[in-house]
Amino acid sequence: MALRIGIYGQGAWGRALGQVFRQGGHRISTWSRRSGGEPAEVLAHQDVIVCAIAMAGVPDLSQRLSCRWPAGLPLISCTKGLNLQQLLTASQLWQRAIPSLSSLVLSGPNLAGELEEGLPAASVLASLHSDLAQSLQQQLSGDQLRLYTNSDPIGTELSGALKNVMAVAAGVCDGLGLGANAKASLLTRGLAEMGRLSQRLGGDPDTLYGLAGLGDLLATANSRLSRNYRFGLQLAEGLSAEEAVRSIGATVEGPSTAVAALALAQQGGVHLPICAQVVGLIEGRITPPEVVSALMERDLKPEER
């Protein structure tokens, strides 16, 4: 059955999702900050809303729509990152603004450029509302995008956010020419860091090894289509964080996510050494070679997750 889908955000991710859903026969309405207009107008007569805006825009948009949201209209949050001010995920911000909202999270190894080229991908639709998730899974899956479901939205969102930090580190690793051994070690330990924080905040450990965790990490940490990976490459070349973002010319969620993740980790007593080094690099307190030295000189101990 064709759905009426309202999409907030017309950056690369929002455009790619709109293209995939249109090809699936669904009717699409869109709004973006650049196009202007009243965002609440998109809410009328929709079966589901998809939010694909950058994290920085979620607090304002969710508050603007909180009094206009139709009862029973579900939201699929596709924003990857952590809000630096409130230390919340995107769906948590939406839920705080609209407590009655039935929300879902869409996340996985979905590089927008590949989706726009028509290449196949898979993703996870995570929600505490299992019947709703399974219904949308059936309606939104198609030849290009295959959807799976789980009941762990917080673990799914945290995995999608934290992998951007590890993609920055992977870009630095490749930019310094450290080789496959070093990068494999980095990503393995990075996955362990992602798991420690996710579990501390209530995520399911199994989510980490699925599409939203390991799958998304492998895609994002190995492709120049990834803004966060390119950001890390440019840091390794000697650019400052501000210069690297200007060079990329689009939103890069990894830097602010790294700072927010470190703040969450400190609150919960979780040790995130890779994340800490990425934050130091972003803030200009250390250089890329010093990051490598700091990680290699850590105390020897048993391997742990």
PDB file of C-alpha atoms in Angstrom:
ATOM      1  CA  MET A   1       0.000   0.000   0.000  1.00  0.00           C
ATOM      2  CA  ALA A   2       1.324   3.444  -0.941  1.00  0.00           C
ATOM      3  CA  LEU A   3       1.972   5.722   2.026  1.00  0.00           C
ATOM      4  CA  ARG A   4       1.800   9.486   2.295  1.00  0.00           C
ATOM      5  CA  ILE A   5       5.192  10.433   3.739  1.00  0.00           C
ATOM      6  CA  GLY A   6       6.272  13.858   4.938  1.00  0.00           C
ATOM      7  CA  ILE A   7      10.053  14.349   4.990  1.00  0.00           C
ATOM      8  CA  TYR A   8      11.785  17.062   7.001  1.00  0.00           C
ATOM      9  CA  GLY A   9      15.234  17.844   5.632  1.00  0.00           C
ATOM     10  CA  GLN A  10      16.448  18.007   2.045  1.00  0.00           C
ATOM     11  CA  GLY A  11      20.142  17.527   2.540  1.00  0.00           C
ATOM     12  CA  ALA A  12      21.829  14.481   1.008  1.00  0.00           C
ATOM     13  CA  TRP A  13      20.181  12.052   3.449  1.00  0.00           C
ATOM     14  CA  GLY A  14      16.673  13.472   3.133  1.00  0.00           C
ATOM     15  CA  ARG A  15      16.900  13.595  -0.674  1.00  0.00           C
ATOM     16  CA  ALA A  16      18.154  10.014  -0.842  1.00  0.00           C
ATOM     17  CA  LEU A  17      15.339   8.712   1.355  1.00  0.00           C
ATOM     18  CA  GLY A  18      12.779  10.656  -0.652  1.00  0.00           C
ATOM     19  CA  GLN A  19      14.107   9.143  -3.871  1.00  0.00           C
ATOM     20  CA  VAL A  20      13.998   5.598  -2.476  1.00  0.00           C
ATOM     21  CA  PHE A  21      10.468   6.012  -1.136  1.00  0.00           C
ATOM     22  CA  ARG A  22       9.188   7.611  -4.340  1.00  0.00           C
ATOM     23  CA  GLN A  23      10.539   4.687  -6.320  1.00  0.00           C
ATOM     24  CA  GLY A  24       8.600   2.448  -3.928  1.00  0.00           C
ATOM     25  CA  GLY A  25       5.400   4.162  -5.033  1.00  0.00           C
ATOM     26  CA  HIS A  26       4.882   6.367  -1.985  1.00  0.00           C
ATOM     27  CA  ARG A  27       3.661   9.977  -2.105  1.00  0.00           C
ATOM     28  CA  ILE A  28       6.254  12.389  -0.733  1.00  0.00           C
ATOM     29  CA  SER A  29       5.911  15.896   0.713  1.00  0.00           C
ATOM     30  CA  THR A  30       9.000  17.758   1.884  1.00  0.00           C
ATOM     31  CA  TRP A  31      10.140  20.713   3.986  1.00  0.00           C
ATOM     32  CA  SER A  32      13.592  22.113   4.603  1.00  0.00           C
ATOM     33  CA  ARG A  33      14.947  25.159   6.363  1.00  0.00           C
ATOM     34  CA  ARG A  34      16.384  26.456   3.096  1.00  0.00           C
ATOM     35  CA  SER A  35      13.121  26.136   1.179  1.00  0.00           C
ATOM     36  CA  GLY A  36      11.275  28.061   3.880  1.00  0.00           C
ATOM     37  CA  GLY A  37       7.566  27.872   4.496  1.00  0.00           C
ATOM     38  CA  GLU A  38       5.691  26.600   7.515  1.00  0.00           C
ATOM     39  CA  PRO A  39       6.923  23.135   8.604  1.00  0.00           C
ATOM     40  CA  ALA A  40       3.589  22.299  10.244  1.00  0.00           C
ATOM     41  CA  GLU A  41       1.928  22.298   6.802  1.00  0.00           C
ATOM     42  CA  VAL A  42       3.737  19.046   5.992  1.00  0.00           C
ATOM     43  CA  LEU A  43       1.965  17.277   8.862  1.00  0.00           C
ATOM     44  CA  ALA A  44      -1.489  17.373   7.259  1.00  0.00           C
ATOM     45  CA  HIS A  45      -2.871  14.163   5.752  1.00  0.00           C
ATOM     46  CA  GLN A  46       0.315  12.106   6.213  1.00  0.00           C
ATOM     47  CA  ASP A  47       0.651   8.466   7.223  1.00  0.00           C
ATOM     48  CA  VAL A  48       4.174   8.880   8.627  1.00  0.00           C
ATOM     49  CA  ILE A  49       6.751  11.638   9.078  1.00  0.00           C
ATOM     50  CA  VAL A  50      10.455  11.118   8.375  1.00  0.00           C
ATOM     51  CA  CYS A  51      12.922  13.546   9.970  1.00  0.00           C
ATOM     52  CA  ALA A  52      16.320  13.680   8.258  1.00  0.00           C
ATOM     53  CA  ILE A  53      17.560  17.085   9.413  1.00  0.00           C
ATOM     54  CA  ALA A  54      20.900  17.689  11.123  1.00  0.00           C
ATOM     55  CA  MET A  55      21.018  17.313  14.894  1.00  0.00           C
ATOM     56  CA  ALA A  56      21.443  21.071  15.370  1.00  0.00           C
ATOM     57  CA  GLY A  57      17.962  21.655  13.964  1.00  0.00           C
ATOM     58  CA  VAL A  58      16.059  19.013  15.931  1.00  0.00           C
ATOM     59  CA  PRO A  59      15.450  20.929  19.203  1.00  0.00           C
ATOM     60  CA  ASP A  60      13.902  23.925  17.430  1.00  0.00           C
ATOM     61  CA  LEU A  61      11.831  21.924  14.942  1.00  0.00           C
ATOM     62  CA  SER A  62      10.469  19.522  17.558  1.00  0.00           C
ATOM     63  CA  GLN A  63       9.405  22.436  19.765  1.00  0.00           C
ATOM     64  CA  ARG A  64       7.812  24.286  16.833  1.00  0.00           C
ATOM     65  CA  LEU A  65       5.735  21.240  15.935  1.00  0.00           C
ATOM     66  CA  SER A  66       4.904  20.061  19.445  1.00  0.00           C
ATOM     67  CA  CYS A  67       1.512  21.791  19.579  1.00  0.00           C
ATOM     68  CA  ARG A  68       0.629  21.000  15.965  1.00  0.00           C
ATOM     69  CA  TRP A  69       1.407  17.283  15.832  1.00  0.00           C
ATOM     70  CA  PRO A  70      -1.647  15.197  14.845  1.00  0.00           C
ATOM     71  CA  ALA A  71      -2.587  12.470  17.318  1.00  0.00           C
ATOM     72  CA  GLY A  72      -1.385   9.042  16.232  1.00  0.00           C
ATOM     73  CA  LEU A  73       0.985  10.270  13.489  1.00  0.00           C
ATOM     74  CA  PRO A  74       4.251   8.294  13.821  1.00  0.00           C
ATOM     75  CA  LEU A  75       7.726   9.742  13.358  1.00  0.00           C
ATOM     76  CA  ILE A  76      10.768   7.995  11.900  1.00  0.00           C
ATOM     77  CA  SER A  77      13.892   9.765  13.169  1.00  0.00           C
ATOM     78  CA  CYS A  78      16.871   9.449  10.803  1.00  0.00           C
ATOM     79  CA  THR A  79      19.163  12.002  12.490  1.00  0.00           C
ATOM     80  CA  LYS A  80      22.510  10.605  13.670  1.00  0.00           C
ATOM     81  CA  GLY A  81      24.260  12.393  16.492  1.00  0.00           C
ATOM     82  CA  LEU A  82      23.975  13.632  20.065  1.00  0.00           C
ATOM     83  CA  ASN A  83      22.661  16.990  21.184  1.00  0.00           C
ATOM     84  CA  LEU A  84      25.534  18.760  22.927  1.00  0.00           C
ATOM     85  CA  GLN A  85      23.390  20.930  25.189  1.00  0.00           C
ATOM     86  CA  GLN A  86      20.998  18.281  26.522  1.00  0.00           C
ATOM     87  CA  LEU A  87      23.113  15.162  25.828  1.00  0.00           C
ATOM     88  CA  LEU A  88      20.142  13.446  24.180  1.00  0.00           C
ATOM     89  CA  THR A  89      19.608  11.539  20.941  1.00  0.00           C
ATOM     90  CA  ALA A  90      17.293  12.902  18.265  1.00  0.00           C
ATOM     91  CA  SER A  91      14.352  10.647  19.121  1.00  0.00           C
ATOM     92  CA  GLN A  92      14.743  11.537  22.810  1.00  0.00           C
ATOM     93  CA  LEU A  93      14.461  15.211  21.881  1.00  0.00           C
ATOM     94  CA  TRP A  94      11.320  14.521  19.857  1.00  0.00           C
ATOM     95  CA  GLN A  95       9.834  12.431  22.658  1.00  0.00           C
ATOM     96  CA  ARG A  96      10.561  15.160  25.205  1.00  0.00           C
ATOM     97  CA  ALA A  97       8.795  17.738  23.011  1.00  0.00           C
ATOM     98  CA  ILE A  98       5.848  15.432  22.152  1.00  0.00           C
ATOM     99  CA  PRO A  99       5.439  12.849  24.960  1.00  0.00           C
ATOM    100  CA  SER A 100       2.586  11.003  23.214  1.00  0.00           C
ATOM    101  CA  LEU A 101       4.610  10.509  20.028  1.00  0.00           C
ATOM    102  CA  SER A 102       5.032   7.031  18.530  1.00  0.00           C
ATOM    103  CA  SER A 103       8.641   7.233  17.367  1.00  0.00           C
ATOM    104  CA  LEU A 104      10.947   4.953  15.425  1.00  0.00           C
ATOM    105  CA  VAL A 105      14.633   5.177  14.525  1.00  0.00           C
ATOM    106  CA  LEU A 106      16.040   4.395  11.081  1.00  0.00           C
ATOM    107  CA  SER A 107      19.775   3.684  11.068  1.00  0.00           C
ATOM    108  CA  GLY A 108      22.323   1.532   9.288  1.00  0.00           C
ATOM    109  CA  PRO A 109      25.095   1.540   6.660  1.00  0.00           C
ATOM    110  CA  ASN A 110      23.302   3.959   4.355  1.00  0.00           C
ATOM    111  CA  LEU A 111      25.710   6.332   2.622  1.00  0.00           C
ATOM    112  CA  ALA A 112      23.427   8.828   0.911  1.00  0.00           C
ATOM    113  CA  GLY A 113      25.543   9.016  -2.243  1.00  0.00           C
ATOM    114  CA  GLU A 114      25.209   5.296  -2.859  1.00  0.00           C
ATOM    115  CA  LEU A 115      21.456   5.355  -2.291  1.00  0.00           C
ATOM    116  CA  GLU A 116      21.107   8.196  -4.780  1.00  0.00           C
ATOM    117  CA  GLU A 117      23.026   6.089  -7.311  1.00  0.00           C
ATOM    118  CA  GLY A 118      20.457   3.325  -6.867  1.00  0.00           C
ATOM    119  CA  LEU A 119      22.811   0.927  -5.058  1.00  0.00           C
ATOM    120  CA  PRO A 120      21.295  -1.572  -2.594  1.00  0.00           C
ATOM    121  CA  ALA A 121      21.385  -1.132   1.175  1.00  0.00           C
ATOM    122  CA  ALA A 122      19.860  -2.455   4.379  1.00  0.00           C
ATOM    123  CA  SER A 123      18.854  -0.620   7.521  1.00  0.00           C
ATOM    124  CA  VAL A 124      17.221  -1.091  10.912  1.00  0.00           C
ATOM    125  CA  LEU A 125      13.863   0.295  11.977  1.00  0.00           C
ATOM    126  CA  ALA A 126      14.007   0.384  15.772  1.00  0.00           C
ATOM    127  CA  SER A 127      11.078   1.115  18.059  1.00  0.00           C
ATOM    128  CA  LEU A 128       9.417   0.158  21.319  1.00  0.00           C
ATOM    129  CA  HIS A 129       6.221  -0.079  19.244  1.00  0.00           C
ATOM    130  CA  SER A 130       6.896  -3.452  17.639  1.00  0.00           C
ATOM    131  CA  ASP A 131       3.618  -3.733  15.708  1.00  0.00           C
ATOM    132  CA  LEU A 132       4.135  -0.303  14.167  1.00  0.00           C
ATOM    133  CA  ALA A 133       7.740  -1.108  13.278  1.00  0.00           C
ATOM    134  CA  GLN A 134       6.774  -4.361  11.591  1.00  0.00           C
ATOM    135  CA  SER A 135       3.972  -2.684   9.632  1.00  0.00           C
ATOM    136  CA  LEU A 136       6.277   0.077   8.347  1.00  0.00           C
ATOM    137  CA  GLN A 137       8.968  -2.499   7.627  1.00  0.00           C
ATOM    138  CA  GLN A 138       6.605  -4.260   5.241  1.00  0.00           C
ATOM    139  CA  GLN A 139       5.417  -1.052   3.609  1.00  0.00           C
ATOM    140  CA  LEU A 140       8.750   0.742   3.224  1.00  0.00           C
ATOM    141  CA  SER A 141      11.068  -2.132   2.259  1.00  0.00           C
ATOM    142  CA  GLY A 142      11.767  -2.443  -1.436  1.00  0.00           C
ATOM    143  CA  ASP A 143      14.199  -3.735  -4.020  1.00  0.00           C
ATOM    144  CA  GLN A 144      16.826  -1.141  -3.071  1.00  0.00           C
ATOM    145  CA  LEU A 145      16.363  -0.735   0.693  1.00  0.00           C
ATOM    146  CA  ARG A 146      15.704  -3.751   2.904  1.00  0.00           C
ATOM    147  CA  LEU A 147      14.544  -3.009   6.439  1.00  0.00           C
ATOM    148  CA  TYR A 148      15.002  -5.088   9.570  1.00  0.00           C
ATOM    149  CA  THR A 149      13.468  -4.312  12.966  1.00  0.00           C
ATOM    150  CA  ASN A 150      14.580  -4.308  16.579  1.00  0.00           C
ATOM    151  CA  SER A 151      13.208  -3.040  19.890  1.00  0.00           C
ATOM    152  CA  ASP A 152      16.304  -1.067  20.926  1.00  0.00           C
ATOM    153  CA  PRO A 153      15.973   2.546  19.720  1.00  0.00           C
ATOM    154  CA  ILE A 154      18.486   3.926  22.230  1.00  0.00           C
ATOM    155  CA  GLY A 155      21.176   1.383  21.304  1.00  0.00           C
ATOM    156  CA  THR A 156      20.448   1.909  17.619  1.00  0.00           C
ATOM    157  CA  GLU A 157      20.759   5.690  17.895  1.00  0.00           C
ATOM    158  CA  LEU A 158      23.870   5.614  20.058  1.00  0.00           C
ATOM    159  CA  SER A 159      25.559   3.216  17.645  1.00  0.00           C
ATOM    160  CA  GLY A 160      24.685   5.490  14.725  1.00  0.00           C
ATOM    161  CA  ALA A 161      26.018   8.519  16.565  1.00  0.00           C
ATOM    162  CA  LEU A 162      29.216   7.069  18.015  1.00  0.00           C
ATOM    163  CA  LYS A 163      30.352   5.416  14.789  1.00  0.00           C
ATOM    164  CA  ASN A 164      30.810   8.940  13.394  1.00  0.00           C
ATOM    165  CA  VAL A 165      33.440   9.602  16.065  1.00  0.00           C
ATOM    166  CA  MET A 166      35.239   6.397  15.155  1.00  0.00           C
ATOM    167  CA  ALA A 167      35.024   7.324  11.465  1.00  0.00           C
ATOM    168  CA  VAL A 168      36.890  10.553  12.259  1.00  0.00           C
ATOM    169  CA  ALA A 169      39.589   8.490  13.994  1.00  0.00           C
ATOM    170  CA  ALA A 170      39.699   6.099  11.017  1.00  0.00           C
ATOM    171  CA  GLY A 171      40.202   9.022   8.655  1.00  0.00           C
ATOM    172  CA  VAL A 172      43.110  10.244  10.772  1.00  0.00           C
ATOM    173  CA  CYS A 173      44.577   6.733  10.752  1.00  0.00           C
ATOM    174  CA  ASP A 174      44.391   6.476   6.961  1.00  0.00           C
ATOM    175  CA  GLY A 175      45.553  10.048   6.508  1.00  0.00           C
ATOM    176  CA  LEU A 176      48.708   9.268   8.464  1.00  0.00           C
ATOM    177  CA  GLY A 177      49.269   6.115   6.417  1.00  0.00           C
ATOM    178  CA  LEU A 178      49.348   3.840   9.457  1.00  0.00           C
ATOM    179  CA  GLY A 179      48.248   0.732   7.548  1.00  0.00           C
ATOM    180  CA  ALA A 180      45.600  -1.966   7.727  1.00  0.00           C
ATOM    181  CA  ASN A 181      46.789  -3.485  11.012  1.00  0.00           C
ATOM    182  CA  ALA A 182      46.506  -0.189  12.863  1.00  0.00           C
ATOM    183  CA  LYS A 183      43.119   0.610  11.362  1.00  0.00           C
ATOM    184  CA  ALA A 184      41.696  -2.823  12.188  1.00  0.00           C
ATOM    185  CA  SER A 185      42.905  -2.422  15.767  1.00  0.00           C
ATOM    186  CA  LEU A 186      41.437   1.065  15.980  1.00  0.00           C
ATOM    187  CA  LEU A 187      37.999   0.029  14.727  1.00  0.00           C
ATOM    188  CA  THR A 188      37.891  -3.034  16.979  1.00  0.00           C
ATOM    189  CA  ARG A 189      38.686  -0.958  20.055  1.00  0.00           C
ATOM    190  CA  GLY A 190      36.340   1.744  18.800  1.00  0.00           C
ATOM    191  CA  LEU A 191      33.510  -0.758  18.615  1.00  0.00           C
ATOM    192  CA  ALA A 192      34.247  -1.743  22.214  1.00  0.00           C
ATOM    193  CA  GLU A 193      34.015   1.916  23.269  1.00  0.00           C
ATOM    194  CA  MET A 194      30.694   2.295  21.472  1.00  0.00           C
ATOM    195  CA  GLY A 195      29.408  -0.752  23.326  1.00  0.00           C
ATOM    196  CA  ARG A 196      30.507   0.455  26.760  1.00  0.00           C
ATOM    197  CA  LEU A 197      28.648   3.749  26.486  1.00  0.00           C
ATOM    198  CA  SER A 198      25.600   2.219  24.819  1.00  0.00           C
ATOM    199  CA  GLN A 199      25.183  -0.411  27.517  1.00  0.00           C
ATOM    200  CA  ARG A 200      25.679   2.181  30.244  1.00  0.00           C
ATOM    201  CA  LEU A 201      22.752   4.142  28.806  1.00  0.00           C
ATOM    202  CA  GLY A 202      20.480   1.121  28.384  1.00  0.00           C
ATOM    203  CA  GLY A 203      21.309  -0.154  24.908  1.00  0.00           C
ATOM    204  CA  ASP A 204      21.141  -3.838  23.997  1.00  0.00           C
ATOM    205  CA  PRO A 205      24.651  -5.308  23.424  1.00  0.00           C
ATOM    206  CA  ASP A 206      23.380  -7.263  20.411  1.00  0.00           C
ATOM    207  CA  THR A 207      22.533  -4.040  18.569  1.00  0.00           C
ATOM    208  CA  LEU A 208      26.223  -3.163  18.423  1.00  0.00           C
ATOM    209  CA  TYR A 209      26.951  -6.139  16.160  1.00  0.00           C
ATOM    210  CA  GLY A 210      24.098  -5.478  13.756  1.00  0.00           C
ATOM    211  CA  LEU A 211      23.521  -3.081  10.872  1.00  0.00           C
ATOM    212  CA  ALA A 212      23.239   0.011  13.077  1.00  0.00           C
ATOM    213  CA  GLY A 213      26.516  -0.743  14.861  1.00  0.00           C
ATOM    214  CA  LEU A 214      29.205  -2.738  13.118  1.00  0.00           C
ATOM    215  CA  GLY A 215      27.544  -2.411   9.710  1.00  0.00           C
ATOM    216  CA  ASP A 216      27.361   1.379   9.839  1.00  0.00           C
ATOM    217  CA  LEU A 217      30.857   1.620  11.318  1.00  0.00           C
ATOM    218  CA  LEU A 218      32.395  -0.382   8.467  1.00  0.00           C
ATOM    219  CA  ALA A 219      30.698   1.763   5.830  1.00  0.00           C
ATOM    220  CA  THR A 220      31.390   5.116   7.454  1.00  0.00           C
ATOM    221  CA  ALA A 221      35.002   4.423   8.427  1.00  0.00           C
ATOM    222  CA  ASN A 222      36.042   3.206   4.975  1.00  0.00           C
ATOM    223  CA  SER A 223      34.410   5.472   2.399  1.00  0.00           C
ATOM    224  CA  ARG A 224      35.242   8.925   1.117  1.00  0.00           C
ATOM    225  CA  LEU A 225      31.502   9.400   0.751  1.00  0.00           C
ATOM    226  CA  SER A 226      31.498   9.692   4.548  1.00  0.00           C
ATOM    227  CA  ARG A 227      31.895  13.294   5.693  1.00  0.00           C
ATOM    228  CA  ASN A 228      33.263  12.196   9.055  1.00  0.00           C
ATOM    229  CA  TYR A 229      35.925  10.020   7.425  1.00  0.00           C
ATOM    230  CA  ARG A 230      36.934  12.884   5.115  1.00  0.00           C
ATOM    231  CA  PHE A 231      37.017  15.198   8.116  1.00  0.00           C
ATOM    232  CA  GLY A 232      39.530  12.860   9.793  1.00  0.00           C
ATOM    233  CA  LEU A 233      41.631  12.694   6.627  1.00  0.00           C
ATOM    234  CA  GLN A 234      41.860  16.457   6.563  1.00  0.00           C
ATOM    235  CA  LEU A 235      42.808  16.662  10.231  1.00  0.00           C
ATOM    236  CA  ALA A 236      45.664  14.267   9.443  1.00  0.00           C
ATOM    237  CA  GLU A 237      46.754  16.641   6.668  1.00  0.00           C
ATOM    238  CA  GLY A 238      47.136  19.432   9.220  1.00  0.00           C
ATOM    239  CA  LEU A 239      43.863  21.334   8.801  1.00  0.00           C
ATOM    240  CA  SER A 240      42.110  22.624  11.899  1.00  0.00           C
ATOM    241  CA  ALA A 241      38.617  21.348  12.697  1.00  0.00           C
ATOM    242  CA  GLU A 242      37.087  24.605  11.451  1.00  0.00           C
ATOM    243  CA  GLU A 243      39.089  24.476   8.208  1.00  0.00           C
ATOM    244  CA  ALA A 244      38.130  20.849   7.616  1.00  0.00           C
ATOM    245  CA  VAL A 245      34.420  21.558   8.071  1.00  0.00           C
ATOM    246  CA  ARG A 246      34.615  24.527   5.677  1.00  0.00           C
ATOM    247  CA  SER A 247      36.424  22.364   3.136  1.00  0.00           C
ATOM    248  CA  ILE A 248      33.734  19.675   3.293  1.00  0.00           C
ATOM    249  CA  GLY A 249      30.996  22.296   3.010  1.00  0.00           C
ATOM    250  CA  ALA A 250      28.295  20.310   4.798  1.00  0.00           C
ATOM    251  CA  THR A 251      27.279  19.213   8.289  1.00  0.00           C
ATOM    252  CA  VAL A 252      29.785  16.908  10.004  1.00  0.00           C
ATOM    253  CA  GLU A 253      28.202  15.351  13.095  1.00  0.00           C
ATOM    254  CA  GLY A 254      31.316  13.613  14.450  1.00  0.00           C
ATOM    255  CA  PRO A 255      32.966  16.592  16.198  1.00  0.00           C
ATOM    256  CA  SER A 256      29.983  17.646  18.322  1.00  0.00           C
ATOM    257  CA  THR A 257      29.036  14.004  18.926  1.00  0.00           C
ATOM    258  CA  ALA A 258      32.530  13.305  20.273  1.00  0.00           C
ATOM    259  CA  VAL A 259      32.256  16.141  22.794  1.00  0.00           C
ATOM    260  CA  ALA A 260      28.751  15.072  23.868  1.00  0.00           C
ATOM    261  CA  ALA A 261      29.750  11.402  24.113  1.00  0.00           C
ATOM    262  CA  LEU A 262      32.707  12.280  26.317  1.00  0.00           C
ATOM    263  CA  ALA A 263      30.449  14.323  28.604  1.00  0.00           C
ATOM    264  CA  LEU A 264      28.013  11.399  28.864  1.00  0.00           C
ATOM    265  CA  ALA A 265      30.891   9.009  29.559  1.00  0.00           C
ATOM    266  CA  GLN A 266      32.238  11.189  32.332  1.00  0.00           C
ATOM    267  CA  GLN A 267      28.788  11.332  33.945  1.00  0.00           C
ATOM    268  CA  GLY A 268      28.494   7.559  33.833  1.00  0.00           C
ATOM    269  CA  GLY A 269      32.077   6.653  34.722  1.00  0.00           C
ATOM    270  CA  VAL A 270      32.758   5.124  31.297  1.00  0.00           C
ATOM    271  CA  HIS A 271      36.280   5.234  29.843  1.00  0.00           C
ATOM    272  CA  LEU A 272      36.448   6.256  26.161  1.00  0.00           C
ATOM    273  CA  PRO A 273      40.129   6.750  25.272  1.00  0.00           C
ATOM    274  CA  ILE A 274      39.662   6.984  21.489  1.00  0.00           C
ATOM    275  CA  CYS A 275      36.820   9.455  21.864  1.00  0.00           C
ATOM    276  CA  ALA A 276      38.916  11.516  24.291  1.00  0.00           C
ATOM    277  CA  GLN A 277      41.771  11.725  21.804  1.00  0.00           C
ATOM    278  CA  VAL A 278      39.403  12.745  19.001  1.00  0.00           C
ATOM    279  CA  VAL A 279      38.056  15.549  21.201  1.00  0.00           C
ATOM    280  CA  GLY A 280      41.610  16.698  21.985  1.00  0.00           C
ATOM    281  CA  LEU A 281      42.407  16.715  18.278  1.00  0.00           C
ATOM    282  CA  ILE A 282      39.254  18.648  17.380  1.00  0.00           C
ATOM    283  CA  GLU A 283      39.969  21.229  20.069  1.00  0.00           C
ATOM    284  CA  GLY A 284      43.551  21.639  18.827  1.00  0.00           C
ATOM    285  CA  ARG A 285      45.158  20.480  22.077  1.00  0.00           C
ATOM    286  CA  ILE A 286      47.043  17.620  20.418  1.00  0.00           C
ATOM    287  CA  THR A 287      48.302  16.746  16.935  1.00  0.00           C
ATOM    288  CA  PRO A 288      47.455  13.616  14.903  1.00  0.00           C
ATOM    289  CA  PRO A 289      50.854  11.976  15.608  1.00  0.00           C
ATOM    290  CA  GLU A 290      50.391  12.700  19.330  1.00  0.00           C
ATOM    291  CA  VAL A 291      47.011  10.948  19.208  1.00  0.00           C
ATOM    292  CA  VAL A 292      48.709   7.808  17.895  1.00  0.00           C
ATOM    293  CA  SER A 293      51.407   7.988  20.565  1.00  0.00           C
ATOM    294  CA  ALA A 294      48.868   8.477  23.347  1.00  0.00           C
ATOM    295  CA  LEU A 295      46.822   5.458  22.274  1.00  0.00           C
ATOM    296  CA  MET A 296      49.863   3.213  21.761  1.00  0.00           C
ATOM    297  CA  GLU A 297      51.374   4.142  25.120  1.00  0.00           C
ATOM    298  CA  ARG A 298      48.315   3.221  27.193  1.00  0.00           C
ATOM    299  CA  ASP A 299      48.794   0.738  30.029  1.00  0.00           C
ATOM    300  CA  LEU A 300      48.926  -2.924  29.016  1.00  0.00           C
ATOM    301  CA  LYS A 301      45.931  -4.905  30.254  1.00  0.00           C
ATOM    302  CA  PRO A 302      43.601  -7.762  29.241  1.00  0.00           C
ATOM    303  CA  GLU A 303      41.396  -7.139  26.215  1.00  0.00           C
ATOM    304  CA  GLU A 304      37.845  -6.254  27.198  1.00  0.00           C
ATOM    305  CA  ARG A 305      34.664  -5.189  25.460  1.00  0.00           C
TER     306      ARG A 305
END
